Structures are given as C-alpha cells and as structure tokens.
PDB file of C-alpha atoms in Angstrom:
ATOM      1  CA  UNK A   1      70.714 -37.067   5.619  1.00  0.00           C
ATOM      2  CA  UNK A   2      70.238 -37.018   9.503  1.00  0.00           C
ATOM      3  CA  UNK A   3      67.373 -37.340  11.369  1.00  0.00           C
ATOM      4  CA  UNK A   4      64.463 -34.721  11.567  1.00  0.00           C
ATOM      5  CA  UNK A   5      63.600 -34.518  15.461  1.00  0.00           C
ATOM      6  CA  UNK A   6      59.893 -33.242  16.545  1.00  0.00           C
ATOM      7  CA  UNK A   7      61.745 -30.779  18.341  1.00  0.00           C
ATOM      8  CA  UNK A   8      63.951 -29.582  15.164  1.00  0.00           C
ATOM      9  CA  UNK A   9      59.903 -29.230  13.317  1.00  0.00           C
ATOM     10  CA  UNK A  10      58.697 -27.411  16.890  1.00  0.00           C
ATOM     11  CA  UNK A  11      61.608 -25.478  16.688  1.00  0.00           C
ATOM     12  CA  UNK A  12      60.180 -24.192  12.696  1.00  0.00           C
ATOM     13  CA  UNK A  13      56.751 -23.526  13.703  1.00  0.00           C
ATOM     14  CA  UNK A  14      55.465 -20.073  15.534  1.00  0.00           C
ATOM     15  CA  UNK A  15      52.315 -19.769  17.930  1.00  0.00           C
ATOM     16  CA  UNK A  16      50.229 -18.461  14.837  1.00  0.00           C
ATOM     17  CA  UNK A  17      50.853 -21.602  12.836  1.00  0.00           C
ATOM     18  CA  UNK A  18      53.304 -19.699  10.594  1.00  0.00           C
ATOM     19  CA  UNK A  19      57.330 -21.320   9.995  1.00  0.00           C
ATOM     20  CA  UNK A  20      60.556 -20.017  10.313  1.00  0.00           C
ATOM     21  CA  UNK A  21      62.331 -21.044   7.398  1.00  0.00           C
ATOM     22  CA  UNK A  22      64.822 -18.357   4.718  1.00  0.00           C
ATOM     23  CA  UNK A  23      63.673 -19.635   1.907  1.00  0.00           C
ATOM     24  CA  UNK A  24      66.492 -19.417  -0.694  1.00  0.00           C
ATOM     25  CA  UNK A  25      66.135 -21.284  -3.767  1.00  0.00           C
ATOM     26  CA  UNK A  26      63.838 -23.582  -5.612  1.00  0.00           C
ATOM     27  CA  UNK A  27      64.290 -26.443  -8.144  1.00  0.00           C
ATOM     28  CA  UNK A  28      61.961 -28.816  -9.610  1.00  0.00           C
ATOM     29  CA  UNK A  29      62.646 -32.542  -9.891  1.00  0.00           C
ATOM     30  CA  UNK A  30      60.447 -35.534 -11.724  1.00  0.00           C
ATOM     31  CA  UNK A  31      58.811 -36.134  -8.067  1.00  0.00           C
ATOM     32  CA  UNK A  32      59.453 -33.095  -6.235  1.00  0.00           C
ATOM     33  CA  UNK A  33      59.867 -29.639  -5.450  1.00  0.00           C
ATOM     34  CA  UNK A  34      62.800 -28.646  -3.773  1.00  0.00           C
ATOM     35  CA  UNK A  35      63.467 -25.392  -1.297  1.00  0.00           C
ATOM     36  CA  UNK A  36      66.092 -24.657   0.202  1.00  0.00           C
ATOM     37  CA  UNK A  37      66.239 -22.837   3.973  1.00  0.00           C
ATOM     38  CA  UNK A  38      69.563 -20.981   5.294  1.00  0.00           C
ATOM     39  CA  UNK A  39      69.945 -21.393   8.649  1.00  0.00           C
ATOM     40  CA  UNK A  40      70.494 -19.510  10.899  1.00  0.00           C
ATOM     41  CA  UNK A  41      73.089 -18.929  13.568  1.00  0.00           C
ATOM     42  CA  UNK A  42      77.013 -19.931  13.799  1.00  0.00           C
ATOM     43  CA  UNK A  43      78.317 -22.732  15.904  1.00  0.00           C
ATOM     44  CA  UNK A  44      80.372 -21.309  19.237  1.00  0.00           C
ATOM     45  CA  UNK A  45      78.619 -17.688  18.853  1.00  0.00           C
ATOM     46  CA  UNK A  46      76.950 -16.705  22.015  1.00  0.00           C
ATOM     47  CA  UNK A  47      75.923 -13.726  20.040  1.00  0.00           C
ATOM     48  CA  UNK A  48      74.447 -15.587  17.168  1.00  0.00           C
ATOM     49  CA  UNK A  49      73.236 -19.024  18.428  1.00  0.00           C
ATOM     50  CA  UNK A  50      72.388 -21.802  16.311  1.00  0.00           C
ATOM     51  CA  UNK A  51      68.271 -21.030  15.756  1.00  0.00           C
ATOM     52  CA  UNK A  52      68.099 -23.358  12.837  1.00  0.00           C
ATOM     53  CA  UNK A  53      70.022 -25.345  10.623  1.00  0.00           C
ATOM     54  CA  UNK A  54      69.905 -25.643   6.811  1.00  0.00           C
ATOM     55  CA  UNK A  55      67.045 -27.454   5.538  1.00  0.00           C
ATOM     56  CA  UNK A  56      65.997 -29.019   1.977  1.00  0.00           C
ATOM     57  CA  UNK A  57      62.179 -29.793   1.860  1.00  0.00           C
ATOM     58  CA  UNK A  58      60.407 -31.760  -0.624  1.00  0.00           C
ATOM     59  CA  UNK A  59      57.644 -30.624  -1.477  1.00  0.00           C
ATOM     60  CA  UNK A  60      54.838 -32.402  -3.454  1.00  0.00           C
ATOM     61  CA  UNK A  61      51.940 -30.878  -5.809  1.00  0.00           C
ATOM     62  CA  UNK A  62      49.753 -30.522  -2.929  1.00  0.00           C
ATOM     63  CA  UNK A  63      52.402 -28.637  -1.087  1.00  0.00           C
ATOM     64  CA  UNK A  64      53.028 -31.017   1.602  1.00  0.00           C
ATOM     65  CA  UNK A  65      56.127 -31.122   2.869  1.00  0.00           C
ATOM     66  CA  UNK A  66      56.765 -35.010   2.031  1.00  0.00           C
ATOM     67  CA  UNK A  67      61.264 -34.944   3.053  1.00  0.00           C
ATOM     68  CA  UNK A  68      63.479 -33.444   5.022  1.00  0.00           C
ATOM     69  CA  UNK A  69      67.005 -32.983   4.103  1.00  0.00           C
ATOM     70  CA  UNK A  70      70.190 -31.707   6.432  1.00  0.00           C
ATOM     71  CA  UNK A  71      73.269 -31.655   6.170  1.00  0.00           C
ATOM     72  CA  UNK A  72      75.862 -34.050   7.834  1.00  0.00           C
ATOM     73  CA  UNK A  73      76.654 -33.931  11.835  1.00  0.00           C
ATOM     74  CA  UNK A  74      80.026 -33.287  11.103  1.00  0.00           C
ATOM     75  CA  UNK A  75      79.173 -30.516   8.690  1.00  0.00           C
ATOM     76  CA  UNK A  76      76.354 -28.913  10.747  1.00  0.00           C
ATOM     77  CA  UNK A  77      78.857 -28.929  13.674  1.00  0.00           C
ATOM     78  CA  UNK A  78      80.998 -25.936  11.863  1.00  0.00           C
ATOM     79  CA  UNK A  79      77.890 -24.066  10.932  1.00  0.00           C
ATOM     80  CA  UNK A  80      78.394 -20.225  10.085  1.00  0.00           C
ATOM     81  CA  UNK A  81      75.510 -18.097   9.794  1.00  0.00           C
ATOM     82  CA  UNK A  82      76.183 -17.469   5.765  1.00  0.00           C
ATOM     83  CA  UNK A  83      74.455 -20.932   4.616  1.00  0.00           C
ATOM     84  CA  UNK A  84      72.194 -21.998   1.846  1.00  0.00           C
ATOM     85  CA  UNK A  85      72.097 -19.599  -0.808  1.00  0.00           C
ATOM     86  CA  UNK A  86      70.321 -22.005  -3.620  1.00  0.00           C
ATOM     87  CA  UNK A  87      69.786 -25.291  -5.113  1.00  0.00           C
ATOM     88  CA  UNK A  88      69.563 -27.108  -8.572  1.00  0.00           C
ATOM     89  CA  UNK A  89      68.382 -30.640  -9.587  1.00  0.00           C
ATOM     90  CA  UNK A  90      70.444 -32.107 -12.291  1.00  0.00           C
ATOM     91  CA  UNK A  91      70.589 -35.927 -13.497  1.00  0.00           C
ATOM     92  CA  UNK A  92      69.166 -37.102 -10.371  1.00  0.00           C
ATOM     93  CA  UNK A  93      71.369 -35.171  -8.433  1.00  0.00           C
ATOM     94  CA  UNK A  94      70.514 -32.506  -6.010  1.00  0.00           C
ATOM     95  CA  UNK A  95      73.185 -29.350  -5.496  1.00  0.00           C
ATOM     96  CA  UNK A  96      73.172 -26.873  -2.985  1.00  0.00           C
ATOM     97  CA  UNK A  97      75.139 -23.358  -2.882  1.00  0.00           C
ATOM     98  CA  UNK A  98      76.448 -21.986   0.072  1.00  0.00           C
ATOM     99  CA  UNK A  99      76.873 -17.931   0.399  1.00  0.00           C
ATOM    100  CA  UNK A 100      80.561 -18.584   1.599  1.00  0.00           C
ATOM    101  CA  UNK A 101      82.748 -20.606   3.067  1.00  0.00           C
ATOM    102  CA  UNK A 102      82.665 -21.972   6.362  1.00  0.00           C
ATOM    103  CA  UNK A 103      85.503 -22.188   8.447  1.00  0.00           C
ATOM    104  CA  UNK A 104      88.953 -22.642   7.144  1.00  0.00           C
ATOM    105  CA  UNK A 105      88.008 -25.689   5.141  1.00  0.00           C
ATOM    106  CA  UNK A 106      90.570 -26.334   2.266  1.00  0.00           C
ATOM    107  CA  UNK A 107      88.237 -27.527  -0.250  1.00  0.00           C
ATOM    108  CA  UNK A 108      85.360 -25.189   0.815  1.00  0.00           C
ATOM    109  CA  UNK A 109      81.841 -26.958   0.119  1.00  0.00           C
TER     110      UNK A 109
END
C-alpha cells in the first residue's frame, strides 16, 4: 500500500462533485466492499500521460469510501494504460486482474 496524497483524491474529483474512477470489478469481503479502478495513462507516454493510477477502495455499508489501496512505487512506475480489469476476495486475501501485461516482465503480474 502507498500513501493516498490530497492531491492523488483532488486529482479524482471534477468541479460538479462527480469522480473519475473506471470502475472494473467488485467483491465483497466480511468488512468491506471492494472496487476496483483502472487507471489510466502509461508511464513515458507523452501521448497518454499518467491521469490516474489503479485504485482499490473500500467501501463500507454506508458507501463511504473508508481505504485506499495502490499498488507498489516500483510497480506503478511501469504503468501501461491496460490496468485493473477485476478483483476477488478469497480467505482473507484480496486479488486483482490486470487486462495484460505490463512491460516485458517475466513473471507478468
């Protein structure tokens, strides 16, 4: 988990109160639901800038967000536009599914 700036929430949040975030999958945990936000943009692209990175919210009952979830530095650092495509809770354990590789990782995440 890394740090959740007040600039990374500014950055979420339009004039009209309404947020930026691709919402890609949902799974439901004992205290929490969980959504999961591709984000947008690819690391080094001048044509498609980093707007966002991918998020995991927590959400309670009374829909507030309660956690904020990213992925590591090093990790967000390779970013590629093709990001969160879902998530699953399972034993305690929260999984998330990329749409495709990023980079030319050899064990691709």
């Amino acid at each position: 988990t890394t740090h959740f700036s007040a600039e990374d929430l500014a950055a979420l949040i339009n004039e009209d109160g309404t947020v930026n975030v691709d919402l890609e999958g949902i799974a439901y945990s004992p205290d929490a639901v969980w959504l999961a936000s591709e984000g947008s943009g690819t690391v080094g692209d001048i044509t498609r800038n980093v707007a966002s990175l991918n998020f995991l919210f927590a959400v309670n009952q009374q829909g507030t967000i309660t956690q904020v979830v990213t992925l590591p530095e090093a990790v967000n650092d390779i970013q590629l536009r093709f990001g969160f495509e879902g998530v699953a809770y399972d034993d305690g354990k929260l999984v998330v599914a990329f749409q495709r590789a990023w980079g030319a990782e050899p064990n691709p995440r």
